[in-house]
Amino acid sequence: MAKPIQVLFISSEVEPFAKTGGLADVSGALPHTIYNLGLEVRIMLPRYGSIKNSPSKLHDMIRLQGIDVPVGDKILKANVKSSFILGTFTKVQVYLLDNPDLFGRPGLYVHPDSKKAFPDNDVRFIFFCRGVLEMLKKMGWQPDIIHCNDWHTALIPAYLKTLYKDDKFYKNTKSVLTIHNLAYQGDFPKTSFAKTLLPPELEEDVLHNGRTNFLKAGLLHADVITAVSTKYAEEIRTTEEYGCGLQSVLQKRKRHLVGITNGMDVEKWNPETDELIPQQYSLKKIELKLENKKALLARMKMPFKESTPVIGIISRLADQKGFDLIGEIIDKLAKLNAQFVLLGVGEKKYHALFEKAAKKYPEKFGVCLRFDQELAHWIEAGSDMFLMPSRYEPCGLNQLYSMKYGTIPIVRATGGLDETVEQVEPAKGTGTGFKFEEYDSKALLSVIQHAIQQFGNQALWRKIQKNAMSKDFSWEASAKKYINLYKKLLQ
Ligand code: GLC
């Protein structure tokens, strides 16, 4: 039997170890599916201070201590810890690259209190990229594919094509770089370039508008680039707005850029088996969903009325997610026959916006400004609708979870949201959600009003729920596409 393809999946966030957003969900789920399809996959992430011996223990890898990692004019030391992620039928190996000075602090990229980015993020992620390549050599495990994700790992393809070009160990290794969000590029002062120790002739590939740009380096040197939905792959290459300054770079790599739309973890997010929610339910027993609505409202100390729809929001509170639009119409939203339940953390101005709304309209806005996995499940199960008015959305995962829970998404028609949600046509009884086009608060208000109106038609609503809940968003189809891509690269 042929040796299975060996893949190292590298990400700065991996559920259940470290998470600020959807990147962690993908990194925790996709490798399992690839593994189940017969490949050998291992995962690598930094060992942040918040990662302790739970949910699975960390073990020191005795042979992999004190590895030299050159960064700028210093040699830093890396230690490797080993752990795993348990799936229903699988156990995927996880390595954590440790350097307590760089990663042993609270917060992944920003200080948790000041919300300011760490001033040494350049050094931290240069160390991570270079450290991964050094550690693999020490360990003697030769991956066929190094699958990088976002800017934190984007120097790796550039290293492979330069410093490690003649290194026999990496002779057959190919790199894939997945873009989860093009707006985050690892943008640093010009002086950071020297710290990467990439050769001077690479300066042009790494500098962008006079600044060091990790993502650009990866985009130019990865053997293949993927984006997390087909629509987003096209948007970033063809429009200035979505291209975030790197449109021409992507245009240049057009033949090597593909969209593979994310799937979702159907084991974790399944209303029939979800152990976190008050009442499990299914399409056949959809009436039981109401118990979750009651429980959610009670938990948020809000009154319950069956005919008033609850609209859930779970999100990073960032501009990307459309909160400026919500801010413009917040008083109008409070007057609708609807209640809003929001869970999220992020920018201070949005914390203030929702704190104020909850105080002014306690029966209309239930707000929880921290991260809470259990409450996230309660909201998906207990809401009637789910709101994602994003300015842009590479893929989006919550709309997928929502559809599985019969919680009808209201989304802006952009990127993965546009691709995965099908517009409801009341006359035909088709569609899985409500979409609006213009990034504009009037358009947002009017689509919410429209959805509330349709909610009044119970037969139609059941039909929409059925359409949404019957969709298959499992990872398998996407994982197969990644595997085909790996195979093509290795031919
Ligand atoms: C980022 C994107 C989101 C995507 C996720 C996983 O968080 O903003 O749209 O779903 O990555 O790929």
Coordinates of C-alpha atoms and ligand atoms in Angstrom, one line a residue:
M1 CA 0.0 0.0 0.0
A2 CA 1.3 3.4 -0.9
K3 CA 2.4 5.7 2.0
P4 CA -0.4 8.1 2.9
I5 CA 0.2 11.8 2.1
Q6 CA 1.7 13.5 5.1
V7 CA 0.3 16.9 5.9
L8 CA 1.4 19.5 8.5
F9 CA -1.4 21.9 9.1
I10 CA -0.1 25.1 10.7
S11 CA -2.4 27.7 12.2
S12 CA -2.1 30.3 14.9
E13 CA -5.5 29.3 16.3
V14 CA -6.9 25.8 16.8
E15 CA -10.0 24.7 18.6
P16 CA -10.0 23.7 21.5
F17 CA -6.6 25.2 22.3
A18 CA -6.7 28.8 21.2
K19 CA -9.4 30.8 19.5
T20 CA -10.4 34.3 18.6
G21 CA -12.4 33.5 15.5
G22 CA -13.5 31.1 12.7
L23 CA -9.9 30.2 11.9
A24 CA -9.8 28.2 15.0
D25 CA -13.0 26.3 14.1
V26 CA -11.6 25.4 10.7
S27 CA -8.2 24.4 12.1
G28 CA -9.8 22.2 14.7
A29 CA -12.2 20.4 12.3
L30 CA -10.7 20.2 8.8
P31 CA -7.6 18.2 9.8
H32 CA -9.8 15.5 11.4
T33 CA -11.8 15.1 8.2
I34 CA -8.7 14.9 6.1
Y35 CA -7.3 12.3 8.5
N36 CA -10.6 10.3 8.3
L37 CA -10.2 10.3 4.5
G38 CA -6.9 8.4 4.9
L39 CA -4.1 11.0 5.1
E40 CA -1.6 11.5 7.8
V41 CA -2.2 14.9 9.3
R42 CA -0.6 16.7 12.2
I43 CA -1.3 20.1 13.5
M44 CA 1.0 22.8 14.8
L45 CA 0.3 26.0 16.7
P46 CA 2.1 28.3 19.1
R47 CA 2.0 27.4 22.8
Y48 CA 0.2 30.4 24.2
G49 CA 0.2 31.0 27.9
S50 CA -3.5 30.3 28.1
I51 CA -3.0 26.7 26.8
K52 CA -2.8 24.5 29.9
N53 CA -3.1 20.7 30.4
S54 CA -6.7 20.6 29.4
P55 CA -8.8 19.4 27.6
S56 CA -5.8 17.2 26.7
K57 CA -2.5 17.0 28.4
L58 CA 0.7 18.6 27.1
H59 CA 3.8 16.6 27.1
D60 CA 7.4 17.8 26.7
M61 CA 9.1 16.2 23.7
I62 CA 12.4 15.4 25.2
R63 CA 14.4 15.4 22.0
L64 CA 12.8 18.7 20.9
Q65 CA 14.0 21.1 23.5
G66 CA 16.2 24.1 23.0
I67 CA 16.0 24.2 19.2
D68 CA 17.9 27.2 17.8
V69 CA 15.7 29.6 15.9
P70 CA 17.5 32.5 14.3
V71 CA 15.5 35.7 14.3
G72 CA 17.3 39.0 13.3
D73 CA 20.6 39.0 15.1
K74 CA 19.5 36.7 17.9
I75 CA 19.2 32.9 18.3
L76 CA 16.0 32.2 20.2
K77 CA 15.2 28.8 21.7
A78 CA 12.1 26.7 20.9
N79 CA 10.7 23.8 22.8
V80 CA 8.1 21.5 21.5
K81 CA 5.1 20.1 23.4
S82 CA 2.9 17.4 22.1
S83 CA -0.8 16.9 22.6
F84 CA -3.8 15.7 20.5
I85 CA -7.3 16.5 19.5
L86 CA -9.9 13.8 20.0
G87 CA -12.6 13.4 17.5
T88 CA -15.3 10.8 17.6
F89 CA -13.2 8.2 15.8
T90 CA -9.9 10.0 15.5
K91 CA -7.0 11.3 17.5
V92 CA -5.0 13.9 15.6
Q93 CA -1.4 14.8 16.7
V94 CA -0.9 18.4 17.8
Y95 CA 2.5 20.1 18.3
L96 CA 2.8 23.3 20.2
L97 CA 5.9 25.5 19.7
D98 CA 6.9 27.0 22.9
N99 CA 8.9 30.0 23.9
P100 CA 7.6 31.5 27.2
D101 CA 9.1 34.9 26.5
L102 CA 7.2 35.3 23.2
F103 CA 4.0 33.3 23.8
G104 CA 3.6 32.8 27.5
R105 CA 1.5 35.9 28.1
P106 CA -2.2 36.4 28.2
G107 CA -3.8 37.2 24.8
L108 CA -3.0 35.8 21.3
Y109 CA -2.2 39.0 19.4
V110 CA -3.3 41.9 21.6
H111 CA -3.1 42.7 25.2
P112 CA -6.5 41.6 26.7
D113 CA -7.0 44.9 28.6
S114 CA -5.6 47.6 26.5
K115 CA -6.6 45.7 23.2
K116 CA -3.3 47.0 21.8
A117 CA -1.3 44.7 19.5
F118 CA 1.9 43.3 21.1
P119 CA 4.8 45.4 19.8
D120 CA 6.8 42.2 19.0
N121 CA 4.2 40.4 16.9
D122 CA 6.7 40.4 14.0
V123 CA 9.3 38.6 16.1
R124 CA 6.7 36.2 17.5
F125 CA 5.5 35.0 14.2
I126 CA 8.9 35.0 12.4
F127 CA 10.0 32.8 15.3
F128 CA 6.9 30.6 14.8
C129 CA 7.5 30.2 11.0
R130 CA 11.2 29.6 11.2
G131 CA 10.8 27.4 14.3
V132 CA 8.3 25.1 12.6
L133 CA 10.8 24.4 9.8
E134 CA 13.7 23.9 12.2
M135 CA 11.7 21.6 14.5
L136 CA 10.5 19.3 11.7
K137 CA 14.2 18.7 10.7
K138 CA 15.1 17.9 14.3
M139 CA 12.1 15.6 14.6
G140 CA 12.8 13.9 11.2
W141 CA 9.2 14.0 10.1
Q142 CA 9.0 15.1 6.5
P143 CA 5.7 16.4 5.4
D144 CA 4.7 16.2 1.8
I145 CA 2.5 19.3 2.3
I146 CA 2.8 22.2 4.6
H147 CA -0.6 23.7 4.8
C148 CA -0.3 27.3 6.1
N149 CA -3.2 29.5 7.2
D150 CA -3.3 33.3 7.2
W151 CA -0.5 35.8 7.7
H152 CA 0.9 34.2 10.9
T153 CA 2.3 31.3 8.9
A154 CA 2.8 33.1 5.5
L155 CA 6.6 33.4 5.8
I156 CA 6.9 29.6 5.5
P157 CA 6.4 29.4 1.8
A158 CA 9.0 32.1 1.3
Y159 CA 11.5 30.3 3.5
L160 CA 10.9 27.1 1.6
K161 CA 11.7 28.8 -1.7
T162 CA 14.8 30.6 -0.4
L163 CA 16.7 29.6 2.8
Y164 CA 15.6 26.0 2.5
K165 CA 15.7 25.7 -1.3
D166 CA 18.7 23.5 -1.3
D167 CA 17.9 21.6 1.8
K168 CA 17.4 18.0 1.0
F169 CA 14.9 17.6 3.8
Y170 CA 12.4 19.8 2.1
K171 CA 13.1 18.7 -1.5
N172 CA 9.7 17.2 -2.0
T173 CA 7.7 19.5 0.3
K174 CA 5.0 21.7 -1.2
S175 CA 3.2 24.6 0.4
V176 CA -0.5 25.6 0.5
L177 CA -1.6 28.9 1.9
T178 CA -5.2 29.4 2.9
I179 CA -6.6 32.9 3.2
H180 CA -9.2 33.1 5.9
N181 CA -9.2 36.9 5.9
L182 CA -7.2 39.0 3.5
A183 CA -7.6 42.2 5.6
Y184 CA -5.1 40.8 8.2
Q185 CA -1.7 40.8 6.5
G186 CA 0.9 40.9 9.2
D187 CA 1.8 44.4 8.4
F188 CA 4.9 45.7 10.2
P189 CA 7.5 48.5 9.8
K190 CA 10.1 48.2 7.0
T191 CA 12.7 47.3 9.6
S192 CA 11.0 44.0 10.4
F193 CA 12.2 42.6 7.0
A194 CA 15.7 42.3 8.3
K195 CA 14.5 40.2 11.2
T196 CA 13.0 37.6 8.9
L197 CA 16.6 36.9 7.6
L198 CA 15.2 36.3 4.1
P199 CA 17.8 37.1 1.5
P200 CA 17.9 40.8 0.3
E201 CA 16.6 39.9 -3.2
L202 CA 13.3 38.9 -1.5
E203 CA 12.8 42.4 -0.2
E204 CA 10.6 43.3 -3.1
D205 CA 8.3 40.3 -2.5
V206 CA 7.9 41.1 1.2
L207 CA 7.7 44.9 1.2
H208 CA 4.4 46.4 0.4
N209 CA 4.0 50.2 0.2
G210 CA 7.2 50.5 2.1
R211 CA 6.2 48.2 4.9
T212 CA 6.9 44.6 5.7
N213 CA 3.9 42.4 4.7
F214 CA 4.1 38.7 5.7
L215 CA 1.0 37.7 3.8
K216 CA 2.4 39.1 0.5
A217 CA 5.5 37.0 0.9
G218 CA 3.3 33.9 1.3
L219 CA 1.0 34.8 -1.6
L220 CA 3.9 35.1 -3.9
H221 CA 5.7 31.9 -2.9
A222 CA 3.0 29.4 -1.9
D223 CA 2.7 26.6 -4.4
V224 CA -1.1 27.0 -4.2
I225 CA -3.3 29.6 -2.6
T226 CA -6.8 28.9 -1.5
A227 CA -9.5 31.1 -0.1
V228 CA -12.3 29.9 2.1
S229 CA -15.1 30.3 -0.4
T230 CA -15.4 30.4 -4.2
K231 CA -17.0 33.8 -4.1
Y232 CA -14.4 35.3 -1.9
A233 CA -11.6 33.9 -4.0
E234 CA -13.1 35.8 -6.9
E235 CA -13.8 39.0 -4.9
I236 CA -10.3 39.4 -3.6
R237 CA -8.8 39.0 -7.1
T238 CA -11.1 41.2 -9.0
T239 CA -12.1 44.1 -6.8
E240 CA -10.0 46.7 -5.1
E241 CA -12.3 46.8 -2.1
Y242 CA -11.9 43.1 -1.3
G243 CA -8.4 42.9 -2.5
C244 CA -7.2 45.0 0.5
G245 CA -4.2 46.3 -1.5
L246 CA -3.1 42.9 -2.6
Q247 CA -5.4 42.5 -5.6
S248 CA -2.6 42.8 -8.2
V249 CA -0.5 40.2 -6.3
L250 CA -3.5 37.8 -6.4
Q251 CA -4.1 38.6 -10.0
K252 CA -0.6 37.6 -10.7
R253 CA -1.1 34.3 -9.0
K254 CA -4.5 33.8 -10.5
R255 CA -3.7 30.3 -11.9
H256 CA -2.7 29.2 -8.5
L257 CA -5.6 30.6 -6.5
V258 CA -8.7 28.5 -5.9
G259 CA -11.8 28.8 -3.6
I260 CA -12.7 25.9 -1.4
T261 CA -15.8 26.7 0.7
N262 CA -15.5 25.8 4.4
G263 CA -17.6 23.1 5.8
M264 CA -18.8 22.9 9.4
D265 CA -18.3 20.5 12.3
V266 CA -21.5 18.6 12.2
E267 CA -20.7 16.6 15.3
K268 CA -20.3 19.7 17.5
W269 CA -23.2 21.6 15.9
N270 CA -26.1 19.3 15.7
P271 CA -29.4 20.1 17.5
E272 CA -30.2 16.4 17.7
T273 CA -27.2 15.5 19.8
D274 CA -26.0 18.9 21.2
E275 CA -25.4 18.4 24.9
L276 CA -25.0 22.1 25.7
I277 CA -28.5 23.1 24.8
P278 CA -31.6 22.9 27.1
Q279 CA -33.7 20.8 24.7
Q280 CA -32.5 18.7 21.8
Y281 CA -34.6 18.7 18.7
S282 CA -34.7 17.7 15.0
L283 CA -36.5 18.6 11.9
K284 CA -39.2 16.1 12.8
K285 CA -39.6 17.5 16.3
I286 CA -39.0 21.1 15.4
E287 CA -41.7 22.3 17.8
L288 CA -39.3 21.4 20.6
K289 CA -37.0 24.2 19.5
L290 CA -39.4 26.6 21.3
E291 CA -38.2 25.3 24.6
N292 CA -34.7 26.6 23.8
K293 CA -36.2 30.0 23.0
K294 CA -37.9 30.1 26.3
A295 CA -34.8 29.1 28.1
L296 CA -32.6 31.5 26.3
L297 CA -34.9 34.5 27.0
A298 CA -35.1 33.4 30.7
R299 CA -31.3 33.2 30.9
M300 CA -31.0 36.7 29.3
K301 CA -33.8 38.0 31.7
M302 CA -36.0 39.0 28.8
P303 CA -39.8 38.4 28.4
F304 CA -40.9 35.5 26.1
K305 CA -43.6 35.8 23.5
E306 CA -44.0 33.1 20.9
S307 CA -44.9 35.5 18.1
T308 CA -42.0 37.8 18.6
P309 CA -39.0 36.5 16.8
V310 CA -35.6 36.4 18.6
I311 CA -32.7 37.4 16.4
G312 CA -29.3 36.1 17.5
I313 CA -25.9 37.6 16.8
I314 CA -22.6 35.8 17.7
S315 CA -19.6 37.7 16.4
R316 CA -16.3 39.4 16.8
L317 CA -17.3 43.0 17.4
A318 CA -15.3 44.4 14.6
D319 CA -16.1 46.8 11.7
Q320 CA -15.9 43.8 9.3
K321 CA -19.1 42.4 10.8
G322 CA -21.4 45.3 10.0
F323 CA -21.9 46.7 13.4
D324 CA -21.6 50.3 12.1
L325 CA -24.9 49.6 10.2
I326 CA -26.5 48.2 13.3
G327 CA -25.3 51.3 15.3
E328 CA -27.0 53.6 12.8
I329 CA -30.4 52.0 13.3
I330 CA -30.3 50.7 16.8
D331 CA -33.3 52.8 18.0
K332 CA -35.3 51.7 15.0
L333 CA -34.5 48.0 15.7
A334 CA -35.7 48.5 19.3
K335 CA -39.1 49.5 17.9
L336 CA -39.6 46.3 15.8
N337 CA -41.5 43.3 16.9
A338 CA -38.3 41.4 17.6
Q339 CA -35.8 40.8 20.3
F340 CA -32.0 40.7 19.9
V341 CA -29.6 38.5 21.7
L342 CA -25.9 39.3 21.2
L343 CA -22.8 37.4 22.2
G344 CA -19.3 38.7 21.4
V345 CA -16.2 40.6 22.2
G346 CA -14.2 43.1 20.3
E347 CA -13.8 46.8 19.7
K348 CA -14.6 49.1 22.7
K349 CA -17.0 51.3 20.7
Y350 CA -19.2 48.3 20.0
H351 CA -19.1 47.2 23.6
A352 CA -20.4 50.6 24.5
L353 CA -23.1 50.6 21.8
F354 CA -24.6 47.3 23.0
E355 CA -24.2 48.0 26.7
K356 CA -26.2 51.2 26.2
A357 CA -28.8 49.5 24.1
A358 CA -29.3 46.8 26.7
K359 CA -29.8 49.4 29.4
K360 CA -32.2 51.5 27.4
Y361 CA -34.2 48.6 26.0
P362 CA -33.8 45.7 28.4
E363 CA -36.7 43.8 26.9
K364 CA -35.4 44.1 23.4
F365 CA -31.6 43.7 23.7
G366 CA -29.9 40.9 25.7
V367 CA -26.2 41.3 25.6
C368 CA -23.2 39.2 26.7
L369 CA -19.8 40.8 26.0
R370 CA -17.5 37.9 26.5
F371 CA -16.8 34.6 24.9
D372 CA -19.0 31.8 26.0
Q373 CA -19.2 28.6 24.0
E374 CA -22.3 27.3 25.9
L375 CA -24.2 30.5 25.3
A376 CA -23.3 30.3 21.6
H377 CA -25.1 27.0 21.4
W378 CA -28.1 28.3 23.3
I379 CA -28.3 31.3 20.9
E380 CA -28.1 29.1 17.8
A381 CA -30.8 26.8 19.3
G382 CA -33.1 29.4 20.9
S383 CA -33.1 32.1 18.2
D384 CA -35.6 32.3 15.3
M385 CA -33.2 34.2 13.1
F386 CA -29.5 34.9 13.0
L387 CA -28.0 38.2 11.8
M388 CA -24.8 38.6 9.9
P389 CA -24.7 42.0 8.1
S390 CA -21.0 41.7 7.2
R391 CA -19.2 44.3 5.1
Y392 CA -17.2 41.3 3.7
E393 CA -17.2 37.7 4.8
P394 CA -14.6 35.2 3.5
C395 CA -16.8 32.3 4.4
G396 CA -18.6 32.7 7.7
L397 CA -19.5 29.7 9.8
N398 CA -22.3 30.9 12.1
Q399 CA -24.7 31.1 9.2
L400 CA -24.0 27.4 8.6
Y401 CA -24.6 26.5 12.2
S402 CA -27.8 28.6 12.1
M403 CA -29.2 26.7 9.2
K404 CA -28.5 23.4 10.8
Y405 CA -30.5 24.6 13.9
G406 CA -33.4 25.9 11.8
T407 CA -32.4 29.4 12.8
I408 CA -32.9 31.4 9.6
P409 CA -29.9 33.6 8.6
I410 CA -30.3 37.2 7.6
V411 CA -27.1 38.1 5.8
R412 CA -25.4 40.6 3.5
A413 CA -24.9 39.0 0.1
T414 CA -21.1 38.9 0.2
G415 CA -18.4 36.2 0.0
G416 CA -19.3 32.9 1.7
L417 CA -22.6 34.3 3.0
D418 CA -23.8 34.9 -0.5
E419 CA -22.6 31.5 -1.6
T420 CA -24.1 29.4 1.2
V421 CA -27.4 31.2 1.9
E422 CA -30.2 30.9 -0.7
Q423 CA -32.6 33.8 -0.9
V424 CA -36.1 33.0 0.4
E425 CA -38.9 33.3 -2.2
P426 CA -42.1 33.4 -0.2
A427 CA -44.4 32.6 -3.2
K428 CA -42.4 29.5 -4.0
G429 CA -41.5 28.4 -0.5
T430 CA -37.9 28.1 -1.5
G431 CA -34.7 29.4 0.0
T432 CA -32.8 29.2 3.3
G433 CA -32.4 32.8 4.4
F434 CA -32.7 36.5 3.7
K435 CA -30.1 38.5 1.9
F436 CA -29.5 42.2 1.2
E437 CA -27.1 43.6 -1.3
E438 CA -26.1 47.2 -0.5
Y439 CA -23.9 47.8 2.5
D440 CA -26.4 50.3 3.9
S441 CA -28.4 50.6 7.1
K442 CA -31.7 51.2 5.3
A443 CA -31.3 48.0 3.3
L444 CA -30.5 46.2 6.5
L445 CA -33.5 47.5 8.3
S446 CA -35.8 46.6 5.4
V447 CA -34.5 43.0 5.1
I448 CA -35.1 42.6 8.9
Q449 CA -38.6 43.9 8.5
H450 CA -39.2 41.6 5.6
A451 CA -38.0 38.6 7.6
I452 CA -40.2 39.5 10.6
Q453 CA -43.1 39.7 8.3
Q454 CA -42.5 36.2 6.8
F455 CA -42.1 34.9 10.4
G456 CA -45.8 35.6 10.8
N457 CA -46.6 33.0 8.2
Q458 CA -46.0 29.8 10.2
A459 CA -46.4 27.4 7.3
L460 CA -43.9 29.3 5.2
W461 CA -41.5 29.5 8.1
R462 CA -41.6 25.8 8.7
K463 CA -40.8 25.3 5.0
I464 CA -37.8 27.6 5.2
Q465 CA -36.6 25.8 8.3
K466 CA -36.9 22.5 6.5
N467 CA -34.9 23.8 3.5
A468 CA -32.2 25.1 5.8
M469 CA -31.9 22.1 8.1
S470 CA -31.8 19.7 5.2
K471 CA -28.7 21.2 3.7
D472 CA -25.4 19.3 3.9
F473 CA -22.5 21.5 5.0
S474 CA -20.3 18.8 6.4
W475 CA -16.6 19.1 5.9
E476 CA -16.3 16.0 3.8
A477 CA -16.8 17.6 0.4
S478 CA -14.4 20.4 1.1
A479 CA -11.8 18.1 2.6
K480 CA -11.9 16.0 -0.6
K481 CA -11.2 19.2 -2.6
Y482 CA -8.1 19.9 -0.4
I483 CA -6.9 16.3 -0.9
N484 CA -7.2 16.6 -4.7
L485 CA -5.2 19.8 -4.5
Y486 CA -2.5 18.1 -2.5
K487 CA -2.4 15.2 -5.0
K488 CA -2.1 17.5 -7.9
L489 CA 0.8 19.3 -6.3
L490 CA 2.6 16.1 -5.6
Q491 CA 2.3 14.7 -9.1
Ligands
GLC1 C1 -12.2 34.2 9.2 C2 -13.3 34.8 8.3 C3 -14.5 34.0 8.2 C4 -14.2 32.6 8.0 C5 -13.2 32.1 9.0 C6 -12.8 30.6 8.7 O1 -12.6 34.3 10.5 O2 -13.6 36.2 8.7 O3 -15.4 34.5 7.2 O4 -15.3 31.8 8.0 O5 -12.0 32.8 8.9 O6 -12.3 30.4 7.5

